[in-house]
PDB file of C-alpha atoms in Angstrom:
ATOM      1  CA  ASN A  13      32.723   5.877   5.472  1.00  0.00           C
ATOM      2  CA  LEU A  14      33.549   2.338   5.663  1.00  0.00           C
ATOM      3  CA  ARG A  15      32.828   0.160   2.457  1.00  0.00           C
ATOM      4  CA  THR A  16      31.535  -3.440   2.346  1.00  0.00           C
ATOM      5  CA  ARG A  17      31.721  -5.919  -0.859  1.00  0.00           C
ATOM      6  CA  LYS A  18      28.429  -7.207  -1.976  1.00  0.00           C
ATOM      7  CA  GLY A  19      28.672  -9.484  -4.676  1.00  0.00           C
ATOM      8  CA  ALA A  20      30.448  -7.543  -7.444  1.00  0.00           C
ATOM      9  CA  ASN A  21      29.196  -4.010  -6.127  1.00  0.00           C
ATOM     10  CA  PHE A  22      30.355  -1.806  -2.922  1.00  0.00           C
ATOM     11  CA  VAL A  23      27.611  -1.013  -0.878  1.00  0.00           C
ATOM     12  CA  PRO A  24      28.832   2.209   1.369  1.00  0.00           C
ATOM     13  CA  VAL A  25      27.885   1.750   4.828  1.00  0.00           C
ATOM     14  CA  THR A  26      27.755   4.815   7.711  1.00  0.00           C
ATOM     15  CA  LYS A  27      30.168   4.287  10.974  1.00  0.00           C
ATOM     16  CA  ALA A  28      28.378   5.767  13.852  1.00  0.00           C
ATOM     17  CA  LYS A  29      30.214   8.653  15.755  1.00  0.00           C
ATOM     18  CA  GLY A  30      30.693   8.654  19.041  1.00  0.00           C
ATOM     19  CA  ASN A  31      27.896   9.155  21.455  1.00  0.00           C
ATOM     20  CA  THR A  32      24.885  12.012  20.573  1.00  0.00           C
ATOM     21  CA  GLU A  33      22.993  11.883  23.418  1.00  0.00           C
ATOM     22  CA  GLY A  34      19.996   9.978  21.374  1.00  0.00           C
ATOM     23  CA  SER A  35      19.986  12.462  18.831  1.00  0.00           C
ATOM     24  CA  MET A  36      17.645  11.854  15.252  1.00  0.00           C
ATOM     25  CA  GLU A  37      20.846  11.824  13.243  1.00  0.00           C
ATOM     26  CA  ASN A  38      22.160   8.928  15.196  1.00  0.00           C
ATOM     27  CA  SER A  39      18.846   7.324  15.619  1.00  0.00           C
ATOM     28  CA  MET A  40      19.025   7.127  11.669  1.00  0.00           C
ATOM     29  CA  ILE A  41      22.472   5.208  11.667  1.00  0.00           C
ATOM     30  CA  HIS A  42      21.918   2.139   9.166  1.00  0.00           C
ATOM     31  CA  HIS A  43      24.346  -0.184   8.777  1.00  0.00           C
ATOM     32  CA  VAL A  44      23.577  -2.184   5.276  1.00  0.00           C
ATOM     33  CA  ARG A  45      22.887  -5.883   5.806  1.00  0.00           C
ATOM     34  CA  TYR A  46      23.667  -8.657   3.333  1.00  0.00           C
ATOM     35  CA  GLY A  47      20.436 -10.282   1.540  1.00  0.00           C
ATOM     36  CA  TRP A  48      18.872 -11.020  -1.504  1.00  0.00           C
ATOM     37  CA  SER A  49      18.292  -8.294  -4.271  1.00  0.00           C
ATOM     38  CA  GLU A  50      14.868  -6.955  -4.157  1.00  0.00           C
ATOM     39  CA  GLU A  51      14.155  -8.809  -7.728  1.00  0.00           C
ATOM     40  CA  ARG A  52      15.076 -11.994  -5.859  1.00  0.00           C
ATOM     41  CA  CYS A  53      12.872 -11.451  -2.920  1.00  0.00           C
ATOM     42  CA  LEU A  54       9.772 -10.723  -5.077  1.00  0.00           C
ATOM     43  CA  ALA A  55      10.620 -13.464  -7.560  1.00  0.00           C
ATOM     44  CA  TRP A  56      10.236 -16.379  -4.198  1.00  0.00           C
ATOM     45  CA  LEU A  57       7.324 -13.973  -3.308  1.00  0.00           C
ATOM     46  CA  VAL A  58       5.566 -14.839  -6.453  1.00  0.00           C
ATOM     47  CA  SER A  59       6.093 -18.372  -6.293  1.00  0.00           C
ATOM     48  CA  LEU A  60       4.424 -18.725  -3.117  1.00  0.00           C
ATOM     49  CA  VAL A  61       1.646 -16.979  -3.682  1.00  0.00           C
ATOM     50  CA  LEU A  62       0.995 -18.937  -6.662  1.00  0.00           C
ATOM     51  CA  LEU A  63       1.571 -22.150  -4.800  1.00  0.00           C
ATOM     52  CA  ILE A  64      -1.409 -21.100  -2.117  1.00  0.00           C
ATOM     53  CA  PHE A  65      -3.510 -19.747  -5.430  1.00  0.00           C
ATOM     54  CA  THR A  66      -3.094 -23.266  -7.056  1.00  0.00           C
ATOM     55  CA  GLY A  67      -3.966 -25.319  -3.759  1.00  0.00           C
ATOM     56  CA  LEU A  68      -6.864 -23.301  -3.270  1.00  0.00           C
ATOM     57  CA  ALA A  69      -8.400 -23.342  -7.111  1.00  0.00           C
ATOM     58  CA  ALA A  70      -8.063 -27.297  -6.976  1.00  0.00           C
ATOM     59  CA  THR A  71     -10.408 -27.703  -4.087  1.00  0.00           C
ATOM     60  CA  ARG A  72     -13.172 -24.946  -5.744  1.00  0.00           C
ATOM     61  CA  HIS A  73     -15.347 -27.506  -6.498  1.00  0.00           C
ATOM     62  CA  PHE A  74     -15.473 -29.175  -3.294  1.00  0.00           C
ATOM     63  CA  GLU A  75     -19.077 -28.404  -1.530  1.00  0.00           C
ATOM     64  CA  GLY A  76     -18.829 -25.362   0.579  1.00  0.00           C
ATOM     65  CA  PRO A  77     -16.449 -24.754  -0.880  1.00  0.00           C
ATOM     66  CA  PRO A  78     -14.215 -24.729   2.600  1.00  0.00           C
ATOM     67  CA  TYR A  79     -12.680 -21.684   3.714  1.00  0.00           C
ATOM     68  CA  LEU A  80     -14.600 -19.353   1.751  1.00  0.00           C
ATOM     69  CA  THR A  81     -13.502 -16.210   3.595  1.00  0.00           C
ATOM     70  CA  LEU A  82      -9.793 -16.865   2.533  1.00  0.00           C
ATOM     71  CA  ARG A  83     -10.745 -17.304  -0.618  1.00  0.00           C
ATOM     72  CA  GLU A  84     -12.009 -13.911  -0.742  1.00  0.00           C
ATOM     73  CA  ILE A  85      -9.058 -12.781   0.753  1.00  0.00           C
ATOM     74  CA  ILE A  86      -6.855 -14.468  -1.455  1.00  0.00           C
ATOM     75  CA  ALA A  87      -8.515 -13.117  -4.671  1.00  0.00           C
ATOM     76  CA  GLY A  88      -8.672  -9.128  -3.227  1.00  0.00           C
ATOM     77  CA  GLY A  89      -4.896  -9.887  -2.750  1.00  0.00           C
ATOM     78  CA  SER A  90      -3.824 -11.445  -5.598  1.00  0.00           C
ATOM     79  CA  ALA A  91      -5.669  -9.135  -8.142  1.00  0.00           C
ATOM     80  CA  ALA A  92      -4.303  -6.041  -5.869  1.00  0.00           C
ATOM     81  CA  ALA A  93      -0.313  -7.801  -6.057  1.00  0.00           C
ATOM     82  CA  ILE A  94      -0.506  -8.232  -9.778  1.00  0.00           C
ATOM     83  CA  ALA A  95      -1.892  -4.461  -9.962  1.00  0.00           C
ATOM     84  CA  GLU A  96       0.885  -3.489  -7.544  1.00  0.00           C
ATOM     85  CA  ILE A  97       3.687  -5.003  -9.668  1.00  0.00           C
ATOM     86  CA  ILE A  98       2.325  -3.315 -12.918  1.00  0.00           C
ATOM     87  CA  LEU A  99       1.846   0.002 -12.204  1.00  0.00           C
ATOM     88  CA  TYR A 100       5.020   0.761  -9.141  1.00  0.00           C
ATOM     89  CA  PRO A 101       6.605   3.229 -10.859  1.00  0.00           C
ATOM     90  CA  ILE A 102       3.636   5.482 -10.653  1.00  0.00           C
ATOM     91  CA  GLU A 103       2.949   4.893  -6.972  1.00  0.00           C
ATOM     92  CA  VAL A 104       6.982   6.008  -6.662  1.00  0.00           C
ATOM     93  CA  LEU A 105       6.026   8.989  -8.420  1.00  0.00           C
ATOM     94  CA  LYS A 106       3.454  10.146  -6.403  1.00  0.00           C
ATOM     95  CA  VAL A 107       5.328   9.576  -3.088  1.00  0.00           C
ATOM     96  CA  ARG A 108       8.381  11.861  -4.437  1.00  0.00           C
ATOM     97  CA  LEU A 109       5.812  14.259  -5.573  1.00  0.00           C
ATOM     98  CA  GLN A 110       4.352  14.657  -2.170  1.00  0.00           C
ATOM     99  CA  THR A 111       7.151  14.323  -0.321  1.00  0.00           C
ATOM    100  CA  GLY A 112      10.685  15.199  -2.398  1.00  0.00           C
ATOM    101  CA  GLY A 113      13.005  12.534  -2.614  1.00  0.00           C
ATOM    102  CA  SER A 114      15.527  10.821  -4.825  1.00  0.00           C
ATOM    103  CA  ARG A 115      15.134  11.516  -8.708  1.00  0.00           C
ATOM    104  CA  THR A 116      16.440   8.201  -9.727  1.00  0.00           C
ATOM    105  CA  SER A 117      14.998   6.755 -13.058  1.00  0.00           C
ATOM    106  CA  LEU A 118      11.146   5.307 -12.291  1.00  0.00           C
ATOM    107  CA  PHE A 119      10.969   3.267 -15.072  1.00  0.00           C
ATOM    108  CA  SER A 120      13.266   0.428 -14.262  1.00  0.00           C
ATOM    109  CA  TRP A 121      13.107  -3.376 -13.233  1.00  0.00           C
ATOM    110  CA  HIS A 122      15.030  -2.112 -10.106  1.00  0.00           C
ATOM    111  CA  ARG A 123      12.229  -1.085  -7.887  1.00  0.00           C
ATOM    112  CA  PRO A 124      13.017  -0.605  -4.518  1.00  0.00           C
ATOM    113  CA  GLY A 125       9.988  -1.234  -2.069  1.00  0.00           C
ATOM    114  CA  VAL A 126       8.092  -3.455  -4.568  1.00  0.00           C
ATOM    115  CA  VAL A 127       8.403  -6.621  -2.481  1.00  0.00           C
ATOM    116  CA  ALA A 128       7.295  -4.509   0.748  1.00  0.00           C
ATOM    117  CA  GLY A 129       4.537  -2.926  -1.682  1.00  0.00           C
ATOM    118  CA  THR A 130       3.325  -6.298  -2.949  1.00  0.00           C
ATOM    119  CA  ILE A 131       3.018  -8.017   0.475  1.00  0.00           C
ATOM    120  CA  ARG A 132       0.960  -5.083   1.525  1.00  0.00           C
ATOM    121  CA  ALA A 133      -1.123  -5.573  -1.507  1.00  0.00           C
ATOM    122  CA  LEU A 134      -1.861  -8.774  -0.532  1.00  0.00           C
ATOM    123  CA  SER A 135      -2.148  -8.544   2.985  1.00  0.00           C
ATOM    124  CA  TYR A 136      -4.121  -4.637   3.137  1.00  0.00           C
ATOM    125  CA  HIS A 137      -6.361  -5.138  -0.195  1.00  0.00           C
ATOM    126  CA  GLY A 138      -6.936  -8.753   0.734  1.00  0.00           C
ATOM    127  CA  LEU A 139      -8.490  -8.001   4.100  1.00  0.00           C
ATOM    128  CA  ARG A 140     -10.549  -5.118   2.773  1.00  0.00           C
ATOM    129  CA  LEU A 141     -11.751  -6.353  -0.390  1.00  0.00           C
ATOM    130  CA  GLY A 142     -12.084 -10.185   1.184  1.00  0.00           C
ATOM    131  CA  LEU A 143     -13.996  -9.370   4.710  1.00  0.00           C
ATOM    132  CA  PHE A 144     -16.154  -6.344   2.670  1.00  0.00           C
ATOM    133  CA  PRO A 145     -18.458  -9.091   1.220  1.00  0.00           C
ATOM    134  CA  ALA A 146     -17.972 -11.684   3.971  1.00  0.00           C
ATOM    135  CA  VAL A 147     -19.196  -9.288   6.775  1.00  0.00           C
ATOM    136  CA  LYS A 148     -22.013  -7.810   4.526  1.00  0.00           C
ATOM    137  CA  ARG A 149     -22.875 -11.423   4.105  1.00  0.00           C
ATOM    138  CA  LEU A 150     -23.068 -12.461   8.168  1.00  0.00           C
ATOM    139  CA  LEU A 151     -25.427  -9.265   8.317  1.00  0.00           C
ATOM    140  CA  GLY A 152     -28.020 -10.757   6.327  1.00  0.00           C
ATOM    141  CA  ASP A 153     -30.675  -7.980   5.001  1.00  0.00           C
ATOM    142  CA  SER A 154     -28.833  -4.944   6.951  1.00  0.00           C
ATOM    143  CA  GLY A 155     -25.916  -5.476   5.469  1.00  0.00           C
ATOM    144  CA  ASP A 156     -27.382  -3.608   2.159  1.00  0.00           C
ATOM    145  CA  ASP A 157     -27.837  -0.621   4.132  1.00  0.00           C
ATOM    146  CA  LEU A 158     -25.618   2.427   3.141  1.00  0.00           C
ATOM    147  CA  ILE A 159     -24.808   3.500   6.591  1.00  0.00           C
ATOM    148  CA  THR A 160     -24.086  -0.063   7.323  1.00  0.00           C
ATOM    149  CA  LYS A 161     -21.783  -0.237   4.288  1.00  0.00           C
ATOM    150  CA  LEU A 162     -19.995   2.867   4.935  1.00  0.00           C
ATOM    151  CA  PHE A 163     -19.209   1.303   8.089  1.00  0.00           C
ATOM    152  CA  VAL A 164     -18.162  -2.297   7.409  1.00  0.00           C
ATOM    153  CA  GLY A 165     -15.858  -0.664   4.449  1.00  0.00           C
ATOM    154  CA  ALA A 166     -14.495   1.835   6.973  1.00  0.00           C
ATOM    155  CA  ALA A 167     -13.980  -1.044   9.469  1.00  0.00           C
ATOM    156  CA  CYS A 168     -12.558  -3.353   6.903  1.00  0.00           C
ATOM    157  CA  GLY A 169     -10.124  -0.420   6.041  1.00  0.00           C
ATOM    158  CA  ALA A 170      -8.983   0.359   9.197  1.00  0.00           C
ATOM    159  CA  LEU A 171      -8.081  -3.370   9.901  1.00  0.00           C
ATOM    160  CA  GLY A 172      -5.565  -4.082   6.948  1.00  0.00           C
ATOM    161  CA  ALA A 173      -4.419  -0.714   7.516  1.00  0.00           C
ATOM    162  CA  LEU A 174      -3.549  -1.238  11.364  1.00  0.00           C
ATOM    163  CA  ILE A 175      -1.414  -4.817  10.353  1.00  0.00           C
ATOM    164  CA  VAL A 176       0.193  -3.530   7.383  1.00  0.00           C
ATOM    165  CA  ASN A 177       1.738  -0.518   8.719  1.00  0.00           C
ATOM    166  CA  PRO A 178       5.506  -1.722   8.602  1.00  0.00           C
ATOM    167  CA  LEU A 179       5.260  -2.607   5.510  1.00  0.00           C
ATOM    168  CA  ASP A 180       3.794   0.410   3.990  1.00  0.00           C
ATOM    169  CA  LEU A 181       6.412   2.277   6.182  1.00  0.00           C
ATOM    170  CA  ALA A 182       9.108   0.550   4.560  1.00  0.00           C
ATOM    171  CA  LYS A 183       7.792   0.964   0.831  1.00  0.00           C
ATOM    172  CA  THR A 184       7.617   4.769   1.446  1.00  0.00           C
ATOM    173  CA  ARG A 185      10.968   5.302   2.590  1.00  0.00           C
ATOM    174  CA  LEU A 186      12.253   2.951  -0.246  1.00  0.00           C
ATOM    175  CA  GLN A 187      10.231   4.827  -2.939  1.00  0.00           C
ATOM    176  CA  ARG A 188      11.522   8.323  -1.425  1.00  0.00           C
ATOM    177  CA  ASP A 189      15.413   6.994  -1.115  1.00  0.00           C
ATOM    178  CA  PRO A 190      15.615   3.719  -3.102  1.00  0.00           C
ATOM    179  CA  LYS A 191      19.793   3.422  -2.051  1.00  0.00           C
ATOM    180  CA  ARG A 192      19.137   3.523   2.011  1.00  0.00           C
ATOM    181  CA  TYR A 193      18.413   0.013   1.882  1.00  0.00           C
ATOM    182  CA  THR A 194      19.662  -3.358   0.450  1.00  0.00           C
ATOM    183  CA  ASN A 195      15.991  -4.763   0.355  1.00  0.00           C
ATOM    184  CA  SER A 196      12.277  -4.370   1.474  1.00  0.00           C
ATOM    185  CA  PHE A 197      13.238  -7.019   4.562  1.00  0.00           C
ATOM    186  CA  ASP A 198      16.128  -4.866   5.014  1.00  0.00           C
ATOM    187  CA  ALA A 199      14.084  -2.156   4.984  1.00  0.00           C
ATOM    188  CA  LEU A 200      11.595  -3.847   7.717  1.00  0.00           C
ATOM    189  CA  LEU A 201      14.139  -4.868   9.899  1.00  0.00           C
ATOM    190  CA  SER A 202      15.986  -1.592  10.536  1.00  0.00           C
ATOM    191  CA  LEU A 203      12.412  -0.130  11.387  1.00  0.00           C
ATOM    192  CA  PRO A 204      12.757  -0.834  15.271  1.00  0.00           C
ATOM    193  CA  GLN A 205      16.101   0.964  15.350  1.00  0.00           C
ATOM    194  CA  GLN A 206      14.932   4.151  14.004  1.00  0.00           C
ATOM    195  CA  GLN A 207      12.739   6.810  15.529  1.00  0.00           C
ATOM    196  CA  GLY A 208       9.054   6.335  16.055  1.00  0.00           C
ATOM    197  CA  GLY A 209       9.532   2.482  15.500  1.00  0.00           C
ATOM    198  CA  ALA A 210       7.267   0.363  12.730  1.00  0.00           C
ATOM    199  CA  TRP A 211       4.050   2.300  13.648  1.00  0.00           C
ATOM    200  CA  VAL A 212       5.241   5.354  12.289  1.00  0.00           C
ATOM    201  CA  GLY A 213       2.139   7.760  10.669  1.00  0.00           C
ATOM    202  CA  ALA A 214      -0.388   4.759  12.022  1.00  0.00           C
ATOM    203  CA  ASN A 215      -2.676   7.038  12.985  1.00  0.00           C
ATOM    204  CA  ALA A 216      -2.757   8.636   9.534  1.00  0.00           C
ATOM    205  CA  ALA A 217      -2.767   5.580   7.950  1.00  0.00           C
ATOM    206  CA  ILE A 218      -5.903   4.123   9.690  1.00  0.00           C
ATOM    207  CA  ILE A 219      -7.832   7.202   8.842  1.00  0.00           C
ATOM    208  CA  ARG A 220      -6.751   7.303   5.429  1.00  0.00           C
ATOM    209  CA  ALA A 221      -7.597   3.685   4.809  1.00  0.00           C
ATOM    210  CA  SER A 222     -11.025   3.992   6.786  1.00  0.00           C
ATOM    211  CA  ALA A 223     -12.244   6.951   4.542  1.00  0.00           C
ATOM    212  CA  GLY A 224     -10.775   5.697   1.373  1.00  0.00           C
ATOM    213  CA  THR A 225     -12.228   2.270   1.506  1.00  0.00           C
ATOM    214  CA  SER A 226     -15.569   3.269   2.818  1.00  0.00           C
ATOM    215  CA  ALA A 227     -15.919   5.706  -0.059  1.00  0.00           C
ATOM    216  CA  GLN A 228     -14.589   3.218  -2.702  1.00  0.00           C
ATOM    217  CA  LEU A 229     -16.120  -0.116  -1.667  1.00  0.00           C
ATOM    218  CA  VAL A 230     -19.915   1.435  -1.250  1.00  0.00           C
ATOM    219  CA  ALA A 231     -19.229   3.323  -4.372  1.00  0.00           C
ATOM    220  CA  TYR A 232     -18.598   0.480  -6.367  1.00  0.00           C
ATOM    221  CA  ASP A 233     -20.920  -1.893  -4.786  1.00  0.00           C
ATOM    222  CA  MET A 234     -23.806   1.163  -5.879  1.00  0.00           C
ATOM    223  CA  THR A 235     -22.590   1.783  -9.082  1.00  0.00           C
ATOM    224  CA  LYS A 236     -22.266  -2.341 -10.591  1.00  0.00           C
ATOM    225  CA  SER A 237     -26.005  -2.464  -8.772  1.00  0.00           C
ATOM    226  CA  LEU A 238     -27.129   0.068 -10.948  1.00  0.00           C
ATOM    227  CA  PHE A 239     -25.789  -1.373 -14.044  1.00  0.00           C
ATOM    228  CA  SER A 240     -27.063  -4.642 -13.077  1.00  0.00           C
ATOM    229  CA  GLN A 241     -29.101  -5.077 -16.271  1.00  0.00           C
ATOM    230  CA  SER A 242     -25.891  -4.463 -18.478  1.00  0.00           C
ATOM    231  CA  PRO A 243     -23.149  -6.440 -19.241  1.00  0.00           C
ATOM    232  CA  PRO A 244     -21.440  -7.838 -16.255  1.00  0.00           C
ATOM    233  CA  LEU A 245     -17.994  -5.989 -17.674  1.00  0.00           C
ATOM    234  CA  VAL A 246     -19.895  -2.664 -17.840  1.00  0.00           C
ATOM    235  CA  GLY A 247     -20.695  -2.185 -14.294  1.00  0.00           C
ATOM    236  CA  VAL A 248     -17.736  -3.216 -13.199  1.00  0.00           C
ATOM    237  CA  LEU A 249     -15.847  -1.081 -15.373  1.00  0.00           C
ATOM    238  CA  LEU A 250     -18.042   1.550 -14.570  1.00  0.00           C
ATOM    239  CA  GLY A 251     -18.142   0.875 -11.108  1.00  0.00           C
ATOM    240  CA  ALA A 252     -14.252   0.934 -10.887  1.00  0.00           C
ATOM    241  CA  ILE A 253     -13.867   4.292 -12.205  1.00  0.00           C
ATOM    242  CA  VAL A 254     -16.290   5.495  -9.910  1.00  0.00           C
ATOM    243  CA  ALA A 255     -14.610   3.884  -6.985  1.00  0.00           C
ATOM    244  CA  SER A 256     -11.159   5.549  -8.063  1.00  0.00           C
ATOM    245  CA  ALA A 257     -12.686   9.279  -7.693  1.00  0.00           C
ATOM    246  CA  ALA A 258     -14.512   8.296  -5.113  1.00  0.00           C
ATOM    247  CA  TYR A 259     -11.456   6.731  -3.180  1.00  0.00           C
ATOM    248  CA  VAL A 260      -8.695   9.480  -3.834  1.00  0.00           C
ATOM    249  CA  THR A 261     -11.008  12.276  -3.191  1.00  0.00           C
ATOM    250  CA  ALA A 262     -12.023  10.858   0.495  1.00  0.00           C
ATOM    251  CA  ALA A 263      -8.225   9.761   1.014  1.00  0.00           C
ATOM    252  CA  ALA A 264      -6.184  12.274  -0.436  1.00  0.00           C
ATOM    253  CA  PRO A 265      -5.559  14.598   2.774  1.00  0.00           C
ATOM    254  CA  PHE A 266      -5.135  11.890   4.520  1.00  0.00           C
ATOM    255  CA  ASP A 267      -2.430  10.194   2.278  1.00  0.00           C
ATOM    256  CA  LEU A 268      -0.736  13.153   1.729  1.00  0.00           C
ATOM    257  CA  VAL A 269      -0.355  13.622   5.931  1.00  0.00           C
ATOM    258  CA  LYS A 270       0.723   9.557   6.115  1.00  0.00           C
ATOM    259  CA  SER A 271       3.426  10.538   3.473  1.00  0.00           C
ATOM    260  CA  ARG A 272       4.928  13.554   5.117  1.00  0.00           C
ATOM    261  CA  ILE A 273       5.018  11.671   8.507  1.00  0.00           C
ATOM    262  CA  MET A 274       6.303   8.597   7.454  1.00  0.00           C
ATOM    263  CA  VAL A 275       9.372  10.074   6.128  1.00  0.00           C
ATOM    264  CA  ALA A 276      10.003  12.942   8.397  1.00  0.00           C
ATOM    265  CA  PRO A 277      12.351  10.727  10.598  1.00  0.00           C
ATOM    266  CA  SER A 278      14.627  10.476   7.528  1.00  0.00           C
ATOM    267  CA  SER A 279      14.101  14.235   6.825  1.00  0.00           C
ATOM    268  CA  LYS A 280      17.017  16.933   7.473  1.00  0.00           C
ATOM    269  CA  ASN A 281      14.506  19.688   7.338  1.00  0.00           C
ATOM    270  CA  ILE A 282      13.277  20.446  10.840  1.00  0.00           C
ATOM    271  CA  ASP A 283      10.174  22.074   9.061  1.00  0.00           C
ATOM    272  CA  GLN A 284       9.450  18.351   7.838  1.00  0.00           C
ATOM    273  CA  GLN A 285       9.410  16.883  11.605  1.00  0.00           C
ATOM    274  CA  TYR A 286       5.929  16.231  12.879  1.00  0.00           C
ATOM    275  CA  THR A 287       4.770  15.331  16.321  1.00  0.00           C
ATOM    276  CA  SER A 288       1.621  13.889  15.703  1.00  0.00           C
ATOM    277  CA  PHE A 289      -1.257  13.528  13.021  1.00  0.00           C
ATOM    278  CA  PRO A 290      -2.951  17.082  13.880  1.00  0.00           C
ATOM    279  CA  SER A 291       0.478  18.745  14.087  1.00  0.00           C
ATOM    280  CA  CYS A 292       0.969  17.792  10.489  1.00  0.00           C
ATOM    281  CA  PHE A 293      -2.018  18.143   9.122  1.00  0.00           C
ATOM    282  CA  PHE A 294      -2.511  21.854  10.044  1.00  0.00           C
ATOM    283  CA  HIS A 295       1.067  22.078   9.265  1.00  0.00           C
ATOM    284  CA  ILE A 296       0.268  21.790   6.157  1.00  0.00           C
ATOM    285  CA  TYR A 297      -2.963  23.523   6.028  1.00  0.00           C
ATOM    286  CA  ARG A 298      -1.256  26.722   7.431  1.00  0.00           C
ATOM    287  CA  ASN A 299       1.334  26.764   4.817  1.00  0.00           C
ATOM    288  CA  GLU A 300      -0.130  25.343   1.834  1.00  0.00           C
ATOM    289  CA  GLY A 301      -4.053  25.745   1.880  1.00  0.00           C
ATOM    290  CA  ILE A 302      -6.416  23.231   1.446  1.00  0.00           C
ATOM    291  CA  PRO A 303      -4.864  23.005  -2.085  1.00  0.00           C
ATOM    292  CA  GLY A 304      -2.029  21.501  -0.402  1.00  0.00           C
ATOM    293  CA  LEU A 305      -4.122  19.241   1.166  1.00  0.00           C
ATOM    294  CA  PHE A 306      -4.993  17.505  -1.909  1.00  0.00           C
ATOM    295  CA  ARG A 307      -0.974  17.293  -3.504  1.00  0.00           C
ATOM    296  CA  GLY A 308      -0.372  14.470  -5.454  1.00  0.00           C
ATOM    297  CA  TRP A 309      -3.985  14.153  -5.899  1.00  0.00           C
ATOM    298  CA  PHE A 310      -4.119  13.543  -9.974  1.00  0.00           C
ATOM    299  CA  PRO A 311      -0.589  11.352  -9.619  1.00  0.00           C
ATOM    300  CA  ALA A 312      -3.025   9.420  -6.969  1.00  0.00           C
ATOM    301  CA  PHE A 313      -5.877   9.120  -9.295  1.00  0.00           C
ATOM    302  CA  LEU A 314      -3.768   8.454 -12.377  1.00  0.00           C
ATOM    303  CA  ARG A 315      -2.226   5.450 -10.742  1.00  0.00           C
ATOM    304  CA  LEU A 316      -5.490   4.546  -8.916  1.00  0.00           C
ATOM    305  CA  LEU A 317      -7.308   4.193 -12.031  1.00  0.00           C
ATOM    306  CA  PRO A 318      -5.504   1.953 -13.860  1.00  0.00           C
ATOM    307  CA  THR A 319      -5.258   0.069 -10.523  1.00  0.00           C
ATOM    308  CA  THR A 320      -9.106  -0.282 -10.087  1.00  0.00           C
ATOM    309  CA  LEU A 321      -9.275  -0.900 -13.791  1.00  0.00           C
ATOM    310  CA  LEU A 322      -6.980  -3.720 -13.443  1.00  0.00           C
ATOM    311  CA  VAL A 323      -7.899  -4.799  -9.713  1.00  0.00           C
ATOM    312  CA  PHE A 324     -11.925  -5.209  -9.906  1.00  0.00           C
ATOM    313  CA  PRO A 325     -12.102  -6.998 -13.105  1.00  0.00           C
ATOM    314  CA  LEU A 326      -9.143  -9.402 -11.877  1.00  0.00           C
ATOM    315  CA  LEU A 327     -10.992  -9.848  -8.593  1.00  0.00           C
ATOM    316  CA  GLU A 328     -14.288 -10.758  -9.943  1.00  0.00           C
ATOM    317  CA  ARG A 329     -12.540 -13.315 -12.273  1.00  0.00           C
ATOM    318  CA  PHE A 330     -10.322 -14.733  -9.674  1.00  0.00           C
ATOM    319  CA  ARG A 331     -13.501 -14.998  -6.833  1.00  0.00           C
ATOM    320  CA  ILE A 332     -15.440 -17.236  -9.613  1.00  0.00           C
ATOM    321  CA  PHE A 333     -12.388 -19.165 -10.152  1.00  0.00           C
ATOM    322  CA  LEU A 334     -11.704 -19.987  -6.726  1.00  0.00           C
ATOM    323  CA  GLY A 335     -15.058 -20.676  -5.964  1.00  0.00           C
ATOM    324  CA  ALA A 336     -16.076 -17.461  -3.984  1.00  0.00           C
ATOM    325  CA  GLY A 337     -18.866 -16.042  -6.818  1.00  0.00           C
ATOM    326  CA  ALA A 338     -18.899 -12.393  -7.701  1.00  0.00           C
ATOM    327  CA  PHE A 339     -18.068  -9.571  -5.218  1.00  0.00           C
TER     328      PHE A 339
END
């Protein structure tokens, strides 16, 4: 091992040892790059989002208002990003229970992967929470049909998951092994150099997002409609609770498979190397049974429930504040 100076700290760098003929071990060799700390990256990201949010809020009274769909996407992404930052340790716990990994403290200011997670929340949740009502509005009366809602929810979730898969991958690997990279951008830049590239687990992520988003948004929409005569906050909170259970139940097996596939290239256990989504799914089913497919369900629910109880009320307020109206 070589050691390089980074500020007042030393960061280990692993040096390649000869030609290993493209072996997995050689494909995983990673040289730590100089870069900002995760906390500094997060501060700049938050500042940028606040600038965009303020600009849209300042024009909400214009006739229209302009860029309505963008406002809906920003409202959804901002609400999800706030919840991501606050509840990030629970997300880390869920991934480590699913995959095994570092035993370092979860509750500290240093949160590896939180920048990738925040950008993912802005993009993924922004697209699915912003496009769902926009597409329903575009479809007119047919957008209120249950089958149509399920299809729209699945399509929005799939699109978001496809776009943010590299961010999801970087976040998952940093959560499992926080000492592997300098920051989230370091992890992102290293993905093309590693086995499988930046789209490892994309199939599982897309299927998980389609199933989960479809169940979650339809459950929220229907629950909120059922309690339309109650005070608005009652419908929002009840809808968030039902939506949490719906999402976790629909997405749990695919979430587990996604996490296992994404960390497989960094695993030294040959039993944890998977060639495809089906191979991983059936490996878990054969060795752990149906309960194994729902491993991590309770931590996932514990994470998602407070998340949705934060996200949906914030989403409703942000939409109104940006001039987009109620969800």
